[in-house]
Short mmCIF file of C-alpha atoms and ligand atoms in Angstrom, two decimals:
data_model
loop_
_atom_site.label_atom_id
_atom_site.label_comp_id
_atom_site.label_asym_id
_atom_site.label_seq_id
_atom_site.Cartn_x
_atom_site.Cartn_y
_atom_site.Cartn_z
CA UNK M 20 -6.79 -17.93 3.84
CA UNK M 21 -9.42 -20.23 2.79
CA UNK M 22 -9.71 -24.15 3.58
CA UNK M 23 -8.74 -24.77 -0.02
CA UNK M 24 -5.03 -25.53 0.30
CA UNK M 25 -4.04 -29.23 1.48
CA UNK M 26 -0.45 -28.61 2.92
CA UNK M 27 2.42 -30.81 2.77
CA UNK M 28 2.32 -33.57 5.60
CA UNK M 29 3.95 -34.55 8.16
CA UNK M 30 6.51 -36.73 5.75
CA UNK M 31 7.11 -33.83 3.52
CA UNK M 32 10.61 -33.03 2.06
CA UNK M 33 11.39 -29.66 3.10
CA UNK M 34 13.65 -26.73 1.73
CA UNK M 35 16.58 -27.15 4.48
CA UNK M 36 16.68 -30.82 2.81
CA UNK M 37 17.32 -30.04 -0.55
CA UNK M 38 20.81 -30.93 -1.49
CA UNK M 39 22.80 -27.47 -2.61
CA UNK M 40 24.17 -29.12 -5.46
CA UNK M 41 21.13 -30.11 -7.29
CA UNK M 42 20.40 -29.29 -10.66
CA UNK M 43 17.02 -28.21 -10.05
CA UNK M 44 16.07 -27.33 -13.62
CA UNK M 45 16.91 -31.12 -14.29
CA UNK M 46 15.30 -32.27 -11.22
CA UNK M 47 12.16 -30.29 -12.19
CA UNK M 48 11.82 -31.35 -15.85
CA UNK M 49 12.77 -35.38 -14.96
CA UNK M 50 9.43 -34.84 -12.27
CA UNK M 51 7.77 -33.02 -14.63
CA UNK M 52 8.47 -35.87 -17.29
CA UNK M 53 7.35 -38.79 -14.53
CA UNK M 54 4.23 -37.29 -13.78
CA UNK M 55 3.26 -35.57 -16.76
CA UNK M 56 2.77 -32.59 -15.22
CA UNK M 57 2.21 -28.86 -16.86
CA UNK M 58 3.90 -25.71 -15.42
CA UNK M 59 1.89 -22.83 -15.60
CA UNK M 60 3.40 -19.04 -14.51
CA UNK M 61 1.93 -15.48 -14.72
CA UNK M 62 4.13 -13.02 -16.36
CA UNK M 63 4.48 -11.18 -12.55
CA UNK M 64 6.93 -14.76 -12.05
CA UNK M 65 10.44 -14.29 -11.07
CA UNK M 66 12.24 -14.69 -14.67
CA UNK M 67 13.96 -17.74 -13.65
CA UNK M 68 10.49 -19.50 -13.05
CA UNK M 69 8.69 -18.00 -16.22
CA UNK M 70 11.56 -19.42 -17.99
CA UNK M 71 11.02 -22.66 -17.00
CA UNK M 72 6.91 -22.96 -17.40
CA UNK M 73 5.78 -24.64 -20.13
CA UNK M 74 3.60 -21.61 -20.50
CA UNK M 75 3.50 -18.54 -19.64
CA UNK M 76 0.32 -16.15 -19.60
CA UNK M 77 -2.09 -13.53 -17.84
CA UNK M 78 -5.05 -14.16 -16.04
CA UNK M 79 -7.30 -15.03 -19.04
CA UNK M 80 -5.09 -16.75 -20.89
CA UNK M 81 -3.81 -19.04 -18.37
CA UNK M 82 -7.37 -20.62 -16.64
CA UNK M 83 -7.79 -21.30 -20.69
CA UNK M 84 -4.83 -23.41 -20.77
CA UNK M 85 -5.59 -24.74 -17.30
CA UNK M 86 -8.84 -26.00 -19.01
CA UNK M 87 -7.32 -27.55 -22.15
CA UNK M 88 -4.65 -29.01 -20.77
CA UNK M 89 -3.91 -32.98 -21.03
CA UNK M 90 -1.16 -33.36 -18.30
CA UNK M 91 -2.00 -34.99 -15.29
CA UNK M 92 -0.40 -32.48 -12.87
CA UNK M 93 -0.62 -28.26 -13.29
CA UNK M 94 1.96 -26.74 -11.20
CA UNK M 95 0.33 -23.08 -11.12
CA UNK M 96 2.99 -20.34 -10.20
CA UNK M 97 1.28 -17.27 -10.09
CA UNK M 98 -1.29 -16.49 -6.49
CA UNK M 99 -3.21 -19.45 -4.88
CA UNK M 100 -6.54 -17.84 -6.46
CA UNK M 101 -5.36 -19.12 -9.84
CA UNK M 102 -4.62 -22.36 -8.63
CA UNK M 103 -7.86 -22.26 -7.26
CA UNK M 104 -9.43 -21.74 -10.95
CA UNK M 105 -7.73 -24.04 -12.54
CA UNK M 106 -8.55 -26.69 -10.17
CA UNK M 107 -12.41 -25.29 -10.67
CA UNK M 108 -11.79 -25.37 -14.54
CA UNK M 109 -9.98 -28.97 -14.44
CA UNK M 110 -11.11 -30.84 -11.16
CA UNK M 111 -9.61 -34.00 -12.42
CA UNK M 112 -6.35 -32.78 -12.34
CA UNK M 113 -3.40 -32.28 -9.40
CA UNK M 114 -3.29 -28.83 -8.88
CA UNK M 115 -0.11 -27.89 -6.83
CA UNK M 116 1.02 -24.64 -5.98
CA UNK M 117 4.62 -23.71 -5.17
CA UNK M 118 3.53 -21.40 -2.06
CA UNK M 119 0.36 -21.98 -0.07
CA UNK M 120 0.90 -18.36 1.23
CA UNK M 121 0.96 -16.57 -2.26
CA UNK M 122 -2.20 -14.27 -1.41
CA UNK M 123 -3.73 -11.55 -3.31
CA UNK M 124 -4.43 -7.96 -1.73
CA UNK M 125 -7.65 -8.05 -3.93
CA UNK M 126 -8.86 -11.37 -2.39
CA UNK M 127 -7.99 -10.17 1.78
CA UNK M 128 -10.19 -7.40 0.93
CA UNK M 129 -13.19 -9.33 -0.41
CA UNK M 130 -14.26 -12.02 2.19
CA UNK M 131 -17.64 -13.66 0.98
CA UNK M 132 -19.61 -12.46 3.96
CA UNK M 133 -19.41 -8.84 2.94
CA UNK M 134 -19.35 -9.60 -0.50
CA UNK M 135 -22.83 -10.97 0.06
CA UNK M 136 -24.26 -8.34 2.10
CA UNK M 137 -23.22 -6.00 -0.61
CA UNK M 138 -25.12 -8.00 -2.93
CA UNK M 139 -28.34 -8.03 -0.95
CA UNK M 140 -28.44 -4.26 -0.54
CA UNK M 141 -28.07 -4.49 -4.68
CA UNK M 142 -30.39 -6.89 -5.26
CA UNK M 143 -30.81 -6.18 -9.56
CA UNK M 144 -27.36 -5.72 -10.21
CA UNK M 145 -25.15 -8.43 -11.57
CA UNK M 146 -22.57 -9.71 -10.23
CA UNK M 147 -18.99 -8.66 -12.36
CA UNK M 148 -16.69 -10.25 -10.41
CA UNK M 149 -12.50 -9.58 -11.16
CA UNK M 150 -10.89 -13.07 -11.33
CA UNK M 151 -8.52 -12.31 -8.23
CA UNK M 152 -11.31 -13.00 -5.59
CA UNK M 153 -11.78 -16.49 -3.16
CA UNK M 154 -13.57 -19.22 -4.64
CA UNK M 155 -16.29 -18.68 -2.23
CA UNK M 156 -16.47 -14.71 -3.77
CA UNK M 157 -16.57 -16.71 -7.22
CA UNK M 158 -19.68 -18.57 -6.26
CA UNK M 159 -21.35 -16.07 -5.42
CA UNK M 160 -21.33 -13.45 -8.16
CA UNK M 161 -22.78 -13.74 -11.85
CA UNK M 162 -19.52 -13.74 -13.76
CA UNK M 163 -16.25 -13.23 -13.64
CA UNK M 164 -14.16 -11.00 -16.04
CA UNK M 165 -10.10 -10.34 -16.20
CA UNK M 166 -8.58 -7.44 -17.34
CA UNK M 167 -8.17 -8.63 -21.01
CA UNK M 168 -12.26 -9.12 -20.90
CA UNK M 169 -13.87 -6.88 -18.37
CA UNK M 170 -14.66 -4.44 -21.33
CA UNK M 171 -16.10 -6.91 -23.73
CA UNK M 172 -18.39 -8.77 -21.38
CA UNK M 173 -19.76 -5.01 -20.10
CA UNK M 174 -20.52 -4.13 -23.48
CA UNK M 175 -22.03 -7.24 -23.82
CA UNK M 176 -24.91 -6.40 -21.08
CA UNK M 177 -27.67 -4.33 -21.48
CA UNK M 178 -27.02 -0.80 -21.16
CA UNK M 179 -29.75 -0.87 -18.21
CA UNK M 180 -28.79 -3.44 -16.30
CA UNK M 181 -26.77 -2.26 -13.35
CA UNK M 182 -23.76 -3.86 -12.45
CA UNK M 183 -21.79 -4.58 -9.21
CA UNK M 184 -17.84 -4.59 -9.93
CA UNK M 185 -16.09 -6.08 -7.09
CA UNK M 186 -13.07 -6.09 -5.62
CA UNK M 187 -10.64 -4.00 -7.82
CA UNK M 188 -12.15 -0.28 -7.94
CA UNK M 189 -9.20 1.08 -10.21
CA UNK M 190 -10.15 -1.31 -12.51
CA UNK M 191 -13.99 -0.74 -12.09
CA UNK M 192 -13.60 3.27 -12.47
CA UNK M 193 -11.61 2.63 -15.42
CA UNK M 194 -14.12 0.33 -17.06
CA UNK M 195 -16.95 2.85 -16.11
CA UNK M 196 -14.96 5.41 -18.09
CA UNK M 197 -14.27 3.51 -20.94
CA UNK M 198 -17.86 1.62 -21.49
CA UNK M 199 -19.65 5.42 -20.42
CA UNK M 200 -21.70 2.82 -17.92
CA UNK M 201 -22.77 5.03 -15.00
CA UNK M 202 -25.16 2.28 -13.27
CA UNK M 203 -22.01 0.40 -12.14
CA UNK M 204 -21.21 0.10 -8.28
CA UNK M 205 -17.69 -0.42 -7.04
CA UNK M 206 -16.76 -2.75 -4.28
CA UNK M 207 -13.52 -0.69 -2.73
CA UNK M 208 -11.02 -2.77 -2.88
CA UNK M 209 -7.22 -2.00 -4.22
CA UNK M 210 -4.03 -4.00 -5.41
CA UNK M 211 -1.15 -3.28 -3.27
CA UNK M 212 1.35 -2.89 -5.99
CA UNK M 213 -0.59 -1.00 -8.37
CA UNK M 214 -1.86 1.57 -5.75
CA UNK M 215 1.78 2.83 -5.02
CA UNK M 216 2.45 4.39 -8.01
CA UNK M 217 3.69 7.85 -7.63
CA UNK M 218 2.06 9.85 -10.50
CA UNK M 219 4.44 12.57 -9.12
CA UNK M 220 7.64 10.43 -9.90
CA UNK M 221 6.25 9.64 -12.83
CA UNK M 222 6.15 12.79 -14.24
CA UNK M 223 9.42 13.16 -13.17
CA UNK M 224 10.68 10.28 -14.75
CA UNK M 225 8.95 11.52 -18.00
CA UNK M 226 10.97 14.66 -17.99
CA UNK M 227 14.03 12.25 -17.86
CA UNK M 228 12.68 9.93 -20.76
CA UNK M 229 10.64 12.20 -22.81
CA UNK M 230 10.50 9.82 -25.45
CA UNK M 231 9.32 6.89 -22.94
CA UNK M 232 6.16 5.58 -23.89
CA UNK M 233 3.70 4.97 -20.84
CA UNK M 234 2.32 1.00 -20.76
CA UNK M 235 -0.49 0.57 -17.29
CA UNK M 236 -2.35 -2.10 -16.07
CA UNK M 237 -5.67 -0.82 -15.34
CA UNK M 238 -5.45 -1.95 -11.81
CA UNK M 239 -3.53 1.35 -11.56
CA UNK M 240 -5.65 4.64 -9.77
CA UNK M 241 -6.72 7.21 -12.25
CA UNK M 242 -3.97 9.29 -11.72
CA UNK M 243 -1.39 7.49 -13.45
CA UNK M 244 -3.84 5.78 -15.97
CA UNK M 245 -4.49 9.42 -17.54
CA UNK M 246 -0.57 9.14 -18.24
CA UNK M 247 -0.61 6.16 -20.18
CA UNK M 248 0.02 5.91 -23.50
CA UNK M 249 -1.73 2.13 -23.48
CA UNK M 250 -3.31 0.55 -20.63
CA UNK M 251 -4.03 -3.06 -21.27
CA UNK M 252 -3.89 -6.41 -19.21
CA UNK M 253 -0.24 -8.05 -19.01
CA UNK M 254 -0.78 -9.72 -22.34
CA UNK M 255 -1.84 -6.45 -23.51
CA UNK M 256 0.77 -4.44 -22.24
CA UNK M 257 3.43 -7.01 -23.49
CA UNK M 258 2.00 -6.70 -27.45
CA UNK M 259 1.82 -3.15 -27.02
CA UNK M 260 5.48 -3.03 -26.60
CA UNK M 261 6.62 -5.18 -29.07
CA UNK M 262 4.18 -3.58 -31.57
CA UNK M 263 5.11 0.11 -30.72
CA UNK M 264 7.64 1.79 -32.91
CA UNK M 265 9.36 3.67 -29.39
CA UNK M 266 12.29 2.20 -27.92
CA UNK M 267 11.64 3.37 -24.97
CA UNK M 268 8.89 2.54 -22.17
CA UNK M 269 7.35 2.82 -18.49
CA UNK M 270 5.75 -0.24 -17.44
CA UNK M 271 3.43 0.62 -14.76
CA UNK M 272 2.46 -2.91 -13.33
CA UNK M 273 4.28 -5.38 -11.69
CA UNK M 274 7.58 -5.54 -12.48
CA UNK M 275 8.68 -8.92 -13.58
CA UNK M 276 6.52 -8.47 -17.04
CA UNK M 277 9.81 -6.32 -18.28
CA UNK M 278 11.54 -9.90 -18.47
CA UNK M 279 9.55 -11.18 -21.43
CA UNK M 280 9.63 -7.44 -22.81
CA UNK M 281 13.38 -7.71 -22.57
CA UNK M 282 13.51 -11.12 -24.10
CA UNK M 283 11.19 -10.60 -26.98
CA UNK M 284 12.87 -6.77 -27.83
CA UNK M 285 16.15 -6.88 -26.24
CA UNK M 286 17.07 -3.70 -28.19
CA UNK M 287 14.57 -1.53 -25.97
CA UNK M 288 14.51 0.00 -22.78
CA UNK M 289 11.69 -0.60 -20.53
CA UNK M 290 12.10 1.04 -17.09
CA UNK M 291 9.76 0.27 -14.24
CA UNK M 292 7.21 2.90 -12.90
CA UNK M 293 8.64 4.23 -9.47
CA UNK M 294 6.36 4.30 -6.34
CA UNK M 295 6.57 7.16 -3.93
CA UNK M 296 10.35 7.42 -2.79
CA UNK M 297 11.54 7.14 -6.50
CA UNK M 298 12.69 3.95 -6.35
CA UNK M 299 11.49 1.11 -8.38
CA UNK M 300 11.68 -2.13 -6.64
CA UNK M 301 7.69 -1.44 -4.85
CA UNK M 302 6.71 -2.34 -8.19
CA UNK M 303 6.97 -6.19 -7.19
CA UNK M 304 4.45 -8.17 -5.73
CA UNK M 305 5.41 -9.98 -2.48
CA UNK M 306 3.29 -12.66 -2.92
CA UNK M 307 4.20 -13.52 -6.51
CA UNK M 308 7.82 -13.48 -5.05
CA UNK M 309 7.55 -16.48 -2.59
CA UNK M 310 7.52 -18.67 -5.09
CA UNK M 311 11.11 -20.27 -5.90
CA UNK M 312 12.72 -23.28 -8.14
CA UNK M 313 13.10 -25.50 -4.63
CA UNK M 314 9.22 -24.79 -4.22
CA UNK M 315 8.53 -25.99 -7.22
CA UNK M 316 10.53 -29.28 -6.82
CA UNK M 317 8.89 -29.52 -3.56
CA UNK M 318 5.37 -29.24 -4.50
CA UNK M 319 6.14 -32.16 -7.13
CA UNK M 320 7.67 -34.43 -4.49
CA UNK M 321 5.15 -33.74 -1.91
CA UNK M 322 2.18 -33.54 -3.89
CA UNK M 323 1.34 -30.77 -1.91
CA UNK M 324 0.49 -27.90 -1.35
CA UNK M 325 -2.49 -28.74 -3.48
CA UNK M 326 -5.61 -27.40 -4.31
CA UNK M 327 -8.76 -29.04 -3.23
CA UNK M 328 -12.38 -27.96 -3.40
CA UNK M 329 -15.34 -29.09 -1.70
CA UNK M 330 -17.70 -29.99 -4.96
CA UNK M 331 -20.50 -27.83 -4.11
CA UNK M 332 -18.69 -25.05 -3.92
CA UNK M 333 -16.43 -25.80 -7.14
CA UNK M 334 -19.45 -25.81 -9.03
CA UNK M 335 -20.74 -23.12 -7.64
CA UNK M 336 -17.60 -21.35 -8.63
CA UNK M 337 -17.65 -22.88 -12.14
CA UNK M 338 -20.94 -20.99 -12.99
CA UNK M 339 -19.30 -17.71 -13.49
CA UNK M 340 -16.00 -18.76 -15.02
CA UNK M 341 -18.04 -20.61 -17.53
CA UNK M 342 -19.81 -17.62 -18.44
CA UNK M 343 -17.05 -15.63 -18.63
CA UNK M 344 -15.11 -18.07 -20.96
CA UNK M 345 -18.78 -18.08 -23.11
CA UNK M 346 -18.53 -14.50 -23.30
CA UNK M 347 -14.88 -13.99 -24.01
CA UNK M 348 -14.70 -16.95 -26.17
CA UNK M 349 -14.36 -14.33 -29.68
CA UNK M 350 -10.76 -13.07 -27.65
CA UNK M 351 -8.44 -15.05 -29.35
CA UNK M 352 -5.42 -17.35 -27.29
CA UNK M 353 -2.47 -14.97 -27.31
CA UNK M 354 -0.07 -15.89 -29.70
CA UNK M 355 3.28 -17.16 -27.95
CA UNK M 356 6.10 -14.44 -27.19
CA UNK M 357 8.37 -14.36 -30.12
CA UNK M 358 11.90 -13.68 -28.71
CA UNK M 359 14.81 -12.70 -29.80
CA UNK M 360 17.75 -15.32 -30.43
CA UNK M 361 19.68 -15.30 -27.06
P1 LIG H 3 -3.84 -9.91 -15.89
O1 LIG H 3 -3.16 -11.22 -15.76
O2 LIG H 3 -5.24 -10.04 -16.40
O3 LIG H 3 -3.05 -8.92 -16.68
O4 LIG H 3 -3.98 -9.29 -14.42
C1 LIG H 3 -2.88 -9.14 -13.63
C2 LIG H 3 -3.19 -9.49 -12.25
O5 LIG H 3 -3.86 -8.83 -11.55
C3 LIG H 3 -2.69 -10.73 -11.72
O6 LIG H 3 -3.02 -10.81 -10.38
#
């Protein structure tokens, strides 16, 4: 982990503390109200929590909001690298985070020192740098890209300048196929959740659903990708959905996406891509999942844990994320969810 999370002190409320019979979705809004404080959650949130955030976004979409925001107080629920940009983004603010321990797969298998002896033995290539990286892997690359904007920012490079993408190589590959870029190097790094996918079981579960639509994040290996009917980021994959004329889909990403799908289109079936044994519940991200409602309320009695950035490094950091919000500025907000009456 990096030095960037302050955790609760010695003082701190803590979860065996929390009276049983609290309301905690009144607890939560009356803190949220006191402190003016924003909740922000990644679609790969537990239902309960994107329910509650104010809003409720992919990668892209949510370090915009962390930028425009006016509240005094973001609580990010999503992985402590997103906390980490909005705090970059918005240094003013309180960032707190539900879980310091909400990692990222992508980020333990990027650590800076690595990162920047890969970039010395590429010396002309830029720097294309996936969002879910350290701050420190953020400060030193050239930009930074998401899934929604990886495509549109290579495009937007000469076709002769040769890239390093680093740390998601599923991702990478996929961009190299779609852009036709072969000077791009890939860092070798994988997501744990999308690298399980069984393309075996999916087939299977095609024969059962031949009708089923395929929806992938491109964090998913080739093998499943060449499957999909639409591979898009989260906010991608979600549209796609709602858009589509099927009823029926497999949603090859982390699972808790299917809860807005199911919200906004309650009349379709969306059925969650199965990893190697068949079964579905590997497509859910451990990380995401430590975050909870009592975290929440926590992390806005505690004021901790927090994010906090040494300056040089934050701006550093900022460098990249500024160009990538230059370069993806033409990708519009997403539009919110429209959902069915409940
Ligand atoms: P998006 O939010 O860009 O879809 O990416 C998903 C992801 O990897 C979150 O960690």
């Amino acid at each position: 982990m990096t030095n960037t999370v302050i955790l609760p002190g010695p003082k701190a409320r803590q979860e065996r503390e929390i009276d049983p019979t609290l309301d905690l979705l009144a607890e939560i809004g009356r803190l949220k109200r006191e402190r003016n404080a924003v909740i922000l959650a990644h679609y790969y949130q537990d239902g309960e929590i994107q329910d509650l955030a104010d809003f409720v976004g992919d990668s892209l979409d949510l370090s915009r909001k962390a930028a425009a925001t006016d509240a005094d107080v973001i609580v990010f629920c999503g992985v402590r690298f997103m906390g980490e940009v909005a705090k970059i983004l918005s240094p003013q603010k309180l960032v707190l985070i539900p879980d310091a321990e909400a990692g990222c797969s992508l980020e333990d298998g990027c650590k800076v020192e690595d990162f920047l002896r890969m970039r010395k033995r590429y010396p002309d290539h830029v720097a294309l740098t996936y969002i879910n990286c350290s701050a420190e892997v953020k400060a030193a690359s050239d930009i930074i890209v998401t899934s929604s904007n990886a495509e549109t920012i290579i495009r937007s490079l000469p076709d002769e300048q040769p890239i390093l993408f680093a740390p998601d190589r599923h991702l990478g590959a996929y961009l190299k196929r779609k852009t036709g870029r072969e000077n791009m190097v890939l860092w070798p790094g994988t997501c744990i959740i999308h690298e399980q996918f069984s393309e075996r079981e999916l087939i299977k579960l095609k024969t059962l659903h031949p009708k089923a639509k395929v929806a992938a994040h491109p964090e998913c290996p080739e093998a499943i990708l060449k499957h999909a009917d639409h591979i898009g980021s989260t906010r991608g994959l979600l549209d796609f959905v709602l858009k589509s004329e099927a009823n029926d889909f497999i949603i090859a990403t982390e699972k808790h996406i299917i809860h807005q799908m199911e919200k906004a289109a309650p009349h379709k079936t969306f059925i969650a891509a199965p990893g190697a044994d068949g079964s579905c519940d590997c497509a859910r991200c451990p990380f995401m999942a430590l975050n909870t409602l009592e975290k929440i309320y926590l992390a806005l009695l505690n004021d901790a844990p927090r994010i906090e950035l040494p300056e040089d490094l934050r701006l550093a950091a900022l460098k990249p994320l500024q160009r990538m919000m230059e370069l993806s500025s033409a990708i519009p907000l997403a539009a919110p969810v429209p959902h069915a009456a409940q």
